[in-house]
Coordinates of C-alpha atoms in Angstrom, one line a residue:
Chain U
L1 CA -227.3 120.5 73.2
S2 CA -229.8 120.4 76.0
P3 CA -231.8 118.2 76.8
V4 CA -229.4 115.3 77.0
C5 CA -230.2 111.7 77.7
V6 CA -228.3 109.3 80.0
I7 CA -229.3 105.7 79.7
G8 CA -228.4 103.5 82.7
L9 CA -228.4 105.1 86.2
G10 CA -226.1 102.7 88.1
A11 CA -223.1 104.0 89.9
M12 CA -221.3 105.5 86.8
G13 CA -224.4 106.6 84.9
Y14 CA -225.9 108.2 87.9
G15 CA -222.7 110.1 88.6
A16 CA -222.5 111.3 84.9
A17 CA -226.2 112.4 85.0
L18 CA -225.6 114.2 88.3
S19 CA -222.5 116.0 86.8
L20 CA -224.5 117.0 83.7
L21 CA -227.3 118.4 85.9
R22 CA -224.7 120.4 87.9
A23 CA -223.3 121.8 84.6
G24 CA -226.7 123.2 83.8
F25 CA -228.0 120.6 81.3
D26 CA -231.6 119.4 81.2
V27 CA -231.1 115.7 81.8
H28 CA -233.4 112.8 80.8
G29 CA -232.3 109.7 82.9
V30 CA -233.4 106.3 81.7
D31 CA -233.4 103.1 83.8
L32 CA -235.6 100.0 84.1
R33 CA -235.2 100.1 87.9
A34 CA -237.7 102.2 89.7
D35 CA -235.4 102.8 92.7
L36 CA -232.7 104.2 90.5
R37 CA -235.2 106.4 88.7
Q38 CA -236.4 107.7 92.0
R39 CA -232.9 108.5 93.2
F40 CA -232.4 110.5 90.1
A41 CA -235.7 112.3 90.2
E42 CA -234.9 113.4 93.8
V43 CA -231.8 115.3 92.7
G44 CA -233.8 117.2 90.0
G45 CA -233.5 114.9 87.0
K46 CA -236.3 113.8 84.6
A47 CA -236.5 110.1 85.1
M48 CA -237.9 107.7 82.5
S49 CA -238.0 104.0 81.9
N50 CA -238.0 103.9 78.1
P51 CA -235.0 104.8 75.9
A52 CA -237.1 106.3 73.0
E53 CA -239.0 108.4 75.5
G54 CA -235.7 109.5 77.1
A55 CA -234.0 110.3 73.8
R56 CA -236.8 112.3 72.3
G57 CA -235.8 115.9 71.6
C58 CA -232.1 115.1 72.5
Q59 CA -229.1 115.5 70.2
A60 CA -226.9 113.4 72.5
V61 CA -227.3 110.1 74.3
L62 CA -224.8 108.7 76.8
I63 CA -225.1 105.0 77.5
F64 CA -224.0 103.5 80.8
V65 CA -225.5 100.0 80.7
V66 CA -223.6 96.8 81.6
N67 CA -222.6 95.3 78.3
A68 CA -222.8 95.3 74.4
A69 CA -226.2 93.4 74.3
Q70 CA -227.8 96.1 76.5
T71 CA -226.1 98.8 74.5
E72 CA -227.6 97.5 71.3
A73 CA -231.0 96.9 72.9
V74 CA -231.3 100.5 74.2
L75 CA -230.3 101.8 70.8
F76 CA -231.9 99.5 68.3
A77 CA -234.9 97.7 70.0
S78 CA -238.4 98.7 69.1
D79 CA -238.4 101.3 71.9
G80 CA -234.7 102.1 71.3
A81 CA -233.2 105.6 71.2
V82 CA -232.2 105.5 67.6
G83 CA -235.7 105.8 66.3
V84 CA -236.2 109.3 67.7
L85 CA -232.7 110.8 67.2
A86 CA -232.3 113.5 64.6
D87 CA -229.6 113.1 61.9
G88 CA -226.2 114.1 63.1
S89 CA -226.9 113.3 66.8
V90 CA -224.1 111.7 68.8
V91 CA -224.2 108.5 70.8
V92 CA -221.6 108.2 73.6
A93 CA -221.1 104.5 74.3
C94 CA -219.6 104.2 77.8
A95 CA -220.2 100.5 78.7
T96 CA -217.3 98.1 78.8
I97 CA -217.8 96.1 75.6
A98 CA -215.6 94.1 73.2
P99 CA -213.7 96.3 70.7
N100 CA -215.3 94.4 67.8
D101 CA -218.8 95.2 69.2
A102 CA -217.8 98.9 69.4
V103 CA -216.7 98.9 65.8
R104 CA -220.0 97.1 64.7
I105 CA -222.3 99.4 66.7
A106 CA -220.5 102.5 65.4
A107 CA -220.9 101.3 61.8
T108 CA -224.6 100.6 62.3
L109 CA -225.1 104.1 63.8
A110 CA -223.1 105.7 60.9
K111 CA -225.5 104.1 58.4
R112 CA -228.4 105.9 60.2
G113 CA -226.5 109.2 60.0
L114 CA -225.5 109.2 63.7
F115 CA -222.1 109.7 65.2
M116 CA -220.6 107.5 67.9
L117 CA -217.9 107.9 70.4
D118 CA -216.4 104.6 71.7
A119 CA -215.9 106.1 75.1
P120 CA -215.6 103.7 78.1
V121 CA -214.9 105.3 81.5
S122 CA -213.0 104.6 84.7
G123 CA -212.5 106.1 88.1
G124 CA -215.1 104.5 90.4
A125 CA -218.4 105.8 91.8
A126 CA -216.9 108.7 93.8
K127 CA -215.1 110.2 90.8
A128 CA -218.2 109.7 88.7
A129 CA -220.3 111.6 91.2
S130 CA -217.9 114.5 91.4
G131 CA -217.6 114.8 87.6
E132 CA -214.0 113.5 87.6
M133 CA -214.2 110.3 85.6
T134 CA -211.5 109.3 83.1
V135 CA -212.8 108.9 79.6
M136 CA -211.0 106.7 77.0
A137 CA -212.5 107.8 73.7
A138 CA -212.2 107.1 70.0
G139 CA -214.3 108.5 67.2
D140 CA -214.7 111.1 64.4
D141 CA -213.8 114.7 65.0
E142 CA -217.4 115.6 64.6
A143 CA -218.4 113.1 67.4
F144 CA -215.8 114.7 69.7
E145 CA -217.0 118.2 68.8
K146 CA -220.6 117.4 69.5
A147 CA -219.9 115.4 72.7
G148 CA -217.2 117.8 74.0
P149 CA -219.3 119.9 76.5
L150 CA -220.8 116.7 77.9
L151 CA -217.5 115.0 78.4
N152 CA -216.1 118.1 80.0
A153 CA -219.0 118.0 82.5
I154 CA -218.5 114.4 83.5
A155 CA -214.7 113.9 83.2
A156 CA -211.5 115.2 84.7
R157 CA -209.6 113.7 81.8
V158 CA -210.7 112.9 78.3
Y159 CA -208.2 110.9 76.3
R160 CA -208.6 111.1 72.5
L161 CA -207.4 107.7 71.2
G162 CA -207.9 108.4 67.5
S163 CA -210.7 108.5 65.0
K164 CA -211.5 104.8 64.8
P165 CA -214.1 103.3 67.3
G166 CA -212.5 100.3 69.0
A167 CA -209.5 102.0 70.5
G168 CA -211.4 103.3 73.5
S169 CA -212.7 99.8 74.2
R170 CA -209.2 98.3 73.7
M171 CA -207.8 100.7 76.3
K172 CA -210.6 99.9 78.7
L173 CA -209.8 96.2 78.4
I174 CA -206.2 96.9 79.5
N175 CA -207.6 98.8 82.4
Q176 CA -210.0 96.0 83.4
H177 CA -207.3 93.4 83.0
L178 CA -205.2 95.3 85.6
A179 CA -208.2 96.2 87.8
G180 CA -209.4 92.6 87.9
I181 CA -205.9 91.2 88.8
H182 CA -205.3 93.9 91.4
L183 CA -208.7 93.3 93.0
A184 CA -208.1 89.6 93.3
A185 CA -204.6 90.2 94.5
A186 CA -206.0 92.6 97.2
A187 CA -208.3 89.8 98.3
E188 CA -205.5 87.3 98.4
A189 CA -203.3 89.7 100.3
V190 CA -205.8 90.7 103.0
A191 CA -206.7 87.0 103.6
L192 CA -203.0 86.2 103.8
A193 CA -202.4 89.1 106.2
T194 CA -205.3 87.9 108.4
C195 CA -203.6 84.4 108.5
A196 CA -200.3 86.2 109.4
G197 CA -202.0 87.8 112.4
L198 CA -201.8 91.3 111.1
D199 CA -204.4 94.0 111.8
L200 CA -206.3 94.8 108.6
R201 CA -206.6 98.6 109.3
T202 CA -202.8 98.7 109.8
V203 CA -202.3 96.6 106.7
H204 CA -204.4 99.1 104.7
D205 CA -202.5 102.0 106.0
V206 CA -199.0 100.5 105.6
I207 CA -199.5 99.1 102.1
S208 CA -201.3 102.2 100.9
H209 CA -197.9 104.0 101.5
S210 CA -195.7 101.3 100.1
A211 CA -194.7 99.9 96.7
G212 CA -197.4 97.2 97.0
T213 CA -200.3 99.6 96.7
S214 CA -202.8 99.8 93.9
W215 CA -206.0 101.9 93.3
M216 CA -208.0 98.8 93.8
F217 CA -206.2 97.8 97.0
Q218 CA -206.8 101.3 98.5
N219 CA -210.4 101.5 97.4
R220 CA -211.7 98.0 98.1
V221 CA -209.7 97.4 101.3
A222 CA -211.1 100.7 102.6
H223 CA -214.5 99.2 101.8
L224 CA -213.6 96.2 104.1
V225 CA -212.2 98.2 107.0
N226 CA -214.4 101.3 106.9
N227 CA -217.7 99.9 105.8
D228 CA -217.6 102.2 102.8
S229 CA -220.2 100.4 100.7
S230 CA -220.1 103.1 98.0
A231 CA -216.9 101.5 96.7
G232 CA -217.0 98.7 94.2
S233 CA -219.3 96.9 91.8
A234 CA -220.4 93.3 91.8
V235 CA -218.3 90.1 91.5
D236 CA -220.2 89.3 88.3
I237 CA -219.0 92.5 86.6
F238 CA -215.4 91.1 86.7
V239 CA -216.6 87.7 85.6
K240 CA -217.9 89.5 82.5
D241 CA -215.1 92.0 82.0
L242 CA -212.2 89.6 82.4
A243 CA -214.0 87.3 79.9
L244 CA -213.9 90.2 77.4
V245 CA -210.2 90.7 78.1
L246 CA -209.5 87.0 77.6
D247 CA -211.6 86.8 74.4
A248 CA -209.6 89.7 73.0
A249 CA -206.3 88.2 74.1
N250 CA -207.3 84.9 72.5
S251 CA -208.1 86.6 69.2
W252 CA -204.6 88.0 69.2
N253 CA -203.1 84.6 70.3
F254 CA -201.9 86.3 73.5
P255 CA -201.4 84.2 76.6
A256 CA -202.5 86.1 79.8
P257 CA -201.8 83.7 82.7
L258 CA -202.5 86.3 85.4
G259 CA -205.7 87.6 83.8
A260 CA -206.9 84.1 83.4
A261 CA -206.1 83.2 87.0
A262 CA -208.0 86.2 88.2
H263 CA -210.9 85.3 86.0
Q264 CA -211.0 81.8 87.5
L265 CA -211.2 83.3 91.0
F266 CA -214.1 85.6 90.1
K267 CA -215.9 82.7 88.5
A268 CA -215.2 80.5 91.6
A269 CA -216.8 83.3 93.7
S270 CA -219.7 83.5 91.4
A271 CA -220.2 79.8 91.4
R272 CA -220.3 80.0 95.2
G273 CA -223.2 82.3 95.0
L274 CA -221.3 85.6 95.6
G275 CA -221.9 87.0 92.1
R276 CA -224.1 89.9 93.2
E277 CA -222.1 90.7 96.3
N278 CA -219.6 93.6 96.3
D279 CA -216.5 92.5 94.2
I280 CA -214.2 92.3 97.2
A281 CA -216.3 89.4 98.4
I282 CA -213.9 87.1 96.5
V283 CA -211.9 87.4 99.7
K284 CA -214.3 84.8 101.0
L285 CA -212.6 82.2 98.7
Y286 CA -209.6 82.3 101.0
P287 CA -208.8 81.0 104.4
G288 CA -209.3 83.9 106.8
G289 CA -211.4 85.6 104.1
E290 CA -214.7 85.4 106.0
S291 CA -213.0 87.0 109.0
A292 CA -211.4 89.7 106.8
A293 CA -214.8 90.4 105.1
A294 CA -216.3 90.8 108.6
T295 CA -213.8 93.4 109.7
R296 CA -216.1 96.3 109.0
S297 CA -218.8 95.0 111.3
R298 CA -216.5 94.6 114.2
Chain Y
L1 CA -175.6 108.1 118.3
S2 CA -173.0 109.1 115.7
P3 CA -171.1 107.5 114.0
V4 CA -173.7 105.1 112.6
C5 CA -173.0 102.1 110.3
V6 CA -175.0 101.2 107.2
I7 CA -174.2 97.8 105.7
G8 CA -175.2 97.3 102.1
L9 CA -175.0 100.2 99.7
G10 CA -177.4 99.1 97.0
A11 CA -180.4 101.3 96.0
M12 CA -182.1 101.3 99.4
G13 CA -179.0 101.2 101.6
Y14 CA -177.4 104.0 99.7
G15 CA -180.5 106.1 100.0
A16 CA -180.6 105.5 103.7
A17 CA -176.9 106.3 104.1
L18 CA -177.4 109.5 102.1
S19 CA -180.4 110.5 104.2
L20 CA -178.4 109.9 107.4
L21 CA -175.5 112.0 106.1
R22 CA -177.9 114.8 105.2
A23 CA -179.3 114.6 108.8
G24 CA -175.8 115.3 110.1
F25 CA -174.7 111.8 111.1
D26 CA -171.2 110.5 110.6
V27 CA -171.9 107.5 108.4
H28 CA -169.8 104.4 107.9
G29 CA -171.0 102.7 104.7
V30 CA -170.1 99.0 104.2
D31 CA -170.2 97.1 100.9
L32 CA -168.2 94.4 99.2
R33 CA -168.6 96.2 95.8
A34 CA -165.9 98.8 95.1
D35 CA -168.2 100.8 92.8
L36 CA -170.8 101.2 95.5
R37 CA -168.2 102.2 98.1
Q38 CA -166.8 104.8 95.7
R39 CA -170.3 106.3 95.0
F40 CA -170.8 106.6 98.7
A41 CA -167.4 108.1 99.4
E42 CA -168.0 110.7 96.6
V43 CA -171.0 112.1 98.6
G44 CA -169.0 112.4 101.8
G45 CA -169.5 109.1 103.5
K46 CA -166.8 106.9 105.0
A47 CA -166.7 103.8 102.8
M48 CA -165.5 100.4 104.1
S49 CA -165.6 96.8 103.0
N50 CA -165.7 95.0 106.3
P51 CA -168.7 94.9 108.7
A52 CA -166.5 94.8 111.9
E53 CA -164.5 97.7 110.7
G54 CA -167.7 99.6 109.7
A55 CA -169.4 99.0 113.1
R56 CA -166.5 99.9 115.3
G57 CA -167.4 102.8 117.6
C58 CA -171.1 102.7 116.4
Q59 CA -174.1 102.1 118.7
A60 CA -176.4 101.5 115.8
V61 CA -176.1 99.4 112.6
L62 CA -178.6 99.4 109.8
I63 CA -178.5 96.4 107.5
F64 CA -179.7 96.7 103.8
V65 CA -178.4 93.4 102.4
V66 CA -180.4 91.1 100.1
N67 CA -181.5 88.2 102.4
A68 CA -181.3 86.5 105.7
A69 CA -178.1 84.6 105.0
Q70 CA -176.3 87.9 104.2
T71 CA -177.9 89.5 107.3
E72 CA -176.5 86.7 109.5
A73 CA -173.1 86.8 107.8
V74 CA -172.6 90.6 108.2
L75 CA -173.6 90.2 111.9
F76 CA -172.1 86.9 113.0
A77 CA -169.3 85.9 110.7
S78 CA -165.7 86.2 111.9
D79 CA -165.5 89.8 110.6
G80 CA -169.1 90.5 111.5
A81 CA -170.4 93.6 113.2
V82 CA -171.5 91.9 116.4
G83 CA -168.0 91.3 117.7
V84 CA -167.3 95.1 118.0
L85 CA -170.7 96.4 119.1
A86 CA -171.1 97.6 122.7
D87 CA -173.8 96.2 125.0
G88 CA -177.2 97.8 124.4
S89 CA -176.4 98.8 120.8
V90 CA -179.2 98.4 118.2
V91 CA -179.3 96.5 115.0
V92 CA -181.9 97.7 112.5
A93 CA -182.6 94.7 110.1
C94 CA -184.0 96.1 106.9
A95 CA -183.6 93.3 104.4
T96 CA -186.6 91.3 103.2
I97 CA -186.4 88.1 105.2
A98 CA -188.6 85.3 106.4
P99 CA -190.5 86.2 109.6
N100 CA -189.0 83.2 111.4
D101 CA -185.5 84.3 110.4
A102 CA -186.2 87.7 111.9
V103 CA -187.3 86.1 115.2
R104 CA -184.2 83.9 115.3
I105 CA -181.8 86.7 114.6
A106 CA -183.4 88.9 117.2
A107 CA -183.1 86.1 119.8
T108 CA -179.4 85.6 119.0
L109 CA -178.7 89.3 119.3
A110 CA -180.7 89.5 122.5
K111 CA -178.4 86.8 124.0
R112 CA -175.5 89.1 123.2
G113 CA -177.1 92.1 124.9
L114 CA -178.1 93.8 121.6
F115 CA -181.4 95.1 120.6
M116 CA -182.9 94.4 117.2
L117 CA -185.6 96.1 115.1
D118 CA -187.3 93.9 112.6
A119 CA -187.6 96.8 110.1
P120 CA -188.1 96.1 106.4
V121 CA -188.6 99.1 104.2
S122 CA -190.5 100.0 101.0
G123 CA -190.9 102.9 98.6
G124 CA -188.3 102.4 95.9
A125 CA -185.0 104.0 95.2
A126 CA -186.2 107.5 94.7
K127 CA -188.0 107.7 98.1
A128 CA -185.0 106.1 99.7
A129 CA -182.7 108.8 98.3
S130 CA -185.0 111.5 99.5
G131 CA -185.3 110.1 103.1
E132 CA -189.0 109.2 102.5
M133 CA -189.0 105.4 102.8
T134 CA -191.8 103.5 104.6
V135 CA -190.5 101.4 107.5
M136 CA -192.5 98.5 108.9
A137 CA -191.0 97.9 112.3
A138 CA -191.4 95.6 115.2
G139 CA -189.2 95.4 118.4
D140 CA -188.7 96.4 122.0
D141 CA -189.5 99.9 123.1
E142 CA -185.8 100.3 123.8
A143 CA -184.9 99.4 120.2
F144 CA -187.4 101.9 118.9
E145 CA -186.0 104.6 121.3
K146 CA -182.4 104.0 120.2
A147 CA -183.2 103.8 116.5
G148 CA -185.8 106.6 116.5
P149 CA -183.5 109.4 115.2
L150 CA -182.1 107.2 112.5
L151 CA -185.6 106.1 111.3
N152 CA -186.7 109.7 111.3
A153 CA -183.8 110.5 109.0
I154 CA -184.5 107.8 106.5
A155 CA -188.3 107.5 106.5
A156 CA -191.4 109.5 105.9
R157 CA -193.4 106.9 107.8
V158 CA -192.4 104.5 110.5
Y159 CA -195.1 102.0 111.4
R160 CA -194.8 100.4 114.8
L161 CA -196.2 96.9 114.5
G162 CA -195.6 95.8 118.1
S163 CA -192.8 94.6 120.3
K164 CA -192.3 91.1 118.8
P165 CA -189.8 90.8 115.9
G166 CA -191.4 89.0 113.0
A167 CA -194.4 91.4 112.5
G168 CA -192.3 93.8 110.4
S169 CA -191.2 90.9 108.1
R170 CA -194.8 89.6 107.9
M171 CA -196.1 93.0 106.8
K172 CA -193.2 93.2 104.2
L173 CA -194.2 89.8 102.8
I174 CA -197.7 91.1 102.2
N175 CA -196.2 94.1 100.4
Q176 CA -194.0 91.9 98.3
H177 CA -196.9 89.6 97.4
L178 CA -198.8 92.5 96.0
A179 CA -195.8 94.2 94.5
G180 CA -194.7 91.0 92.7
I181 CA -198.2 90.4 91.3
H182 CA -198.7 94.0 90.3
L183 CA -195.3 94.0 88.5
A184 CA -196.1 90.8 86.6
A185 CA -199.6 92.2 85.8
A186 CA -198.0 95.4 84.5
A187 CA -195.8 93.4 82.2
E188 CA -198.7 91.3 81.0
A189 CA -200.8 94.4 80.4
V190 CA -198.3 96.4 78.5
A191 CA -197.5 93.4 76.2
L192 CA -201.2 92.9 75.7
A193 CA -201.6 96.7 74.9
T194 CA -198.8 96.4 72.4
C195 CA -200.7 93.5 70.7
A196 CA -203.8 95.7 70.8
G197 CA -202.0 98.3 68.8
L198 CA -202.1 100.9 71.6
D199 CA -199.3 103.4 72.2
L200 CA -197.4 102.6 75.4
R201 CA -196.9 106.2 76.5
T202 CA -200.7 106.8 76.1
V203 CA -201.4 103.6 78.0
H204 CA -199.1 104.7 80.8
D205 CA -200.9 108.0 81.0
V206 CA -204.4 106.7 80.8
I207 CA -204.0 103.8 83.2
S208 CA -202.1 105.9 85.7
H209 CA -205.3 108.0 86.0
S210 CA -207.7 105.0 86.0
A211 CA -208.9 102.3 88.4
G212 CA -206.3 99.9 86.9
T213 CA -203.3 101.7 88.2
S214 CA -200.8 100.5 90.8
W215 CA -197.6 101.9 92.2
M216 CA -195.7 99.2 90.3
F217 CA -197.5 100.0 87.0
Q218 CA -196.7 103.7 87.3
N219 CA -193.1 103.2 88.4
R220 CA -192.0 100.4 86.1
V221 CA -193.9 101.3 82.9
A222 CA -192.4 104.8 83.3
H223 CA -189.1 103.0 83.2
L224 CA -190.1 101.4 79.9
V225 CA -191.4 104.6 78.3
N226 CA -189.0 107.2 79.8
N227 CA -185.8 105.3 80.0
D228 CA -185.8 105.9 83.8
S229 CA -183.3 103.2 84.8
S230 CA -183.3 104.3 88.4
A231 CA -186.7 102.5 88.9
G232 CA -186.7 98.9 89.8
S233 CA -184.5 96.1 91.0
A234 CA -183.6 92.8 89.4
V235 CA -185.9 89.9 88.3
D236 CA -184.1 87.6 90.7
I237 CA -185.2 89.8 93.7
F238 CA -188.8 88.8 93.0
V239 CA -187.8 85.2 92.4
K240 CA -186.5 85.3 96.0
D241 CA -189.2 87.5 97.6
L242 CA -192.2 85.6 96.2
A243 CA -190.5 82.4 97.3
L244 CA -190.5 83.8 100.9
V245 CA -194.1 84.8 100.5
L246 CA -195.1 81.3 99.3
D247 CA -193.0 79.6 102.0
A248 CA -194.8 81.6 104.7
A249 CA -198.2 81.0 103.0
N250 CA -197.4 77.2 102.9
S251 CA -196.5 77.2 106.6
W252 CA -200.0 78.6 107.2
N253 CA -201.7 76.2 104.8
F254 CA -202.7 79.2 102.8
P255 CA -203.3 78.8 99.0
A256 CA -202.0 81.9 97.0
P257 CA -202.8 81.2 93.4
L258 CA -202.0 84.7 92.2
G259 CA -198.8 84.9 94.2
A260 CA -197.8 81.5 92.8
A261 CA -198.6 82.4 89.2
A262 CA -196.5 85.6 89.5
H263 CA -193.6 83.6 91.0
Q264 CA -193.7 81.2 88.1
L265 CA -193.4 84.1 85.7
F266 CA -190.4 85.6 87.5
K267 CA -188.8 82.1 87.6
A268 CA -189.5 81.7 83.9
A269 CA -187.8 85.0 83.2
S270 CA -184.8 84.0 85.3
A271 CA -184.6 80.7 83.5
R272 CA -184.4 82.6 80.3
G273 CA -181.4 84.4 81.5
L274 CA -183.1 87.6 82.5
G275 CA -182.5 87.2 86.3
R276 CA -180.1 90.2 86.6
E277 CA -182.0 92.5 84.3
N278 CA -184.4 95.1 85.6
D279 CA -187.5 93.4 87.0
I280 CA -189.8 94.8 84.3
A281 CA -187.8 92.6 81.8
I282 CA -190.4 89.9 82.5
V283 CA -192.4 91.6 79.8
K284 CA -190.1 89.8 77.4
L285 CA -191.9 86.5 78.3
Y286 CA -195.0 87.8 76.4
P287 CA -195.7 88.3 72.7
G288 CA -195.1 91.9 72.0
G289 CA -192.9 92.1 75.0
E290 CA -189.6 92.6 73.2
S291 CA -191.2 95.5 71.4
A292 CA -192.6 97.0 74.6
A293 CA -189.2 96.6 76.3
A294 CA -187.6 98.5 73.4
T295 CA -190.0 101.5 73.7
R296 CA -187.5 103.6 75.5
S297 CA -184.9 103.3 72.9
R298 CA -187.2 104.5 70.1

């Protein structure tokens, strides 16, 4: 199966590529950003800027870009990976995308004789780097068979959600619905705690050991109090992901008041110019939030 | 310090009383409900229905009732505990109450020569029963000293939040703010997952190992899928607790859109007649929620 191509070397893609290197694969890493290519080259990867170049000679491509448009571009554009992939190769689509997009992309790939796994991931940058992501995957048995050694290298858990692409992306939307609400709730809670005169380090410790805890609270409030900048992605990622959640909910006539409220908060933060900041920057929407956000520099 | 009195033998109070028995204390357990008294007597406790009777001969009283009004009643009513407590005894106030109420009750007790710990707890029924609660406590050094052996018996972690009553209750409100939002988010997510055609047992497993997880999600969705009726309290508890959170936030001119949205959902569930059901019953507000709530009986 070697070489294998990883497209997108952000936090999750870089972690996956690193895990594949560690497992002994020859890894082609593709990214438009020179700084991300350099980081990858420094740990022994082959870094490239063009999907077709990266996919040449590979029977498997893992895609860790931001959305469906980018996923389709790196596959189907004039310099896309699909043009150079041999029949029967497998595409592992790991971006958070709409379930309908996953279904459509899989169908297009199938027409070209390629397999696809609809395989979004979760777990954060640290688990990605240690090869312990969670993968929520759906696709043909053949796709699972071909991608198996790769998934084992990057993931602690691979959930098989059936043979139909779309199920992986639907599960990922449930995860993002919760993650987005929990992140906004963590911001609201730490700002409230600041107004209540409580010390944030103590709040992080107490809540982490109480019924009010969440993965997001533990991870992102640690970011605030310990200056752990490895945690978190950007505010705009949740603007995008919660929009996907609400689009899907709308298509099922499902009212999601909490998901919608969290989405409004991320959009408000983005409108304030915080879109590219770490996602916990939405705490700055709240009274006491600027102070809470500055905890780490004290 | 033996005997010691525990007033309120619901999930948390019963767990505390059990832990104290296990630690070798002679425990007087007080509750108005005969079934709860009987459960406590069956495990070797002395069960009583009257606070003054329960507190007689004790130098320490732990209070696990529902709110501030009940806390004041069991202390200061004509058959209240305060009338029989010797000077220098300690009252450990564990109910979720408004910070201002904690301050006022502590001042009243101080005038009578009694110490108070403002000491709300968290962790759920299972941790209470195993003596592993989390205690968020504030009060005089003397209060901590007198209550120390009791807290060690009931808690895995005792956080000392300073000498001024009110800080424990403020921390507990931060916990309830998050717990309430996470619980409502879990309900919204499992109903959404049901509409998405996902299997709830799989959703529980996947999300529990992903960034979207929370203590509430793990605990209450387990209740849905495993028929674990020991998890959770009543819908009306969160109607009450989120009202305390929002009252405090209002007093600080703090806007809490997510806390307020979650509160509205619990109130909607209560208005629908679900107030005394397990708190995860708010899932029934959502399309697919009745089906999700029935998972355990399938």
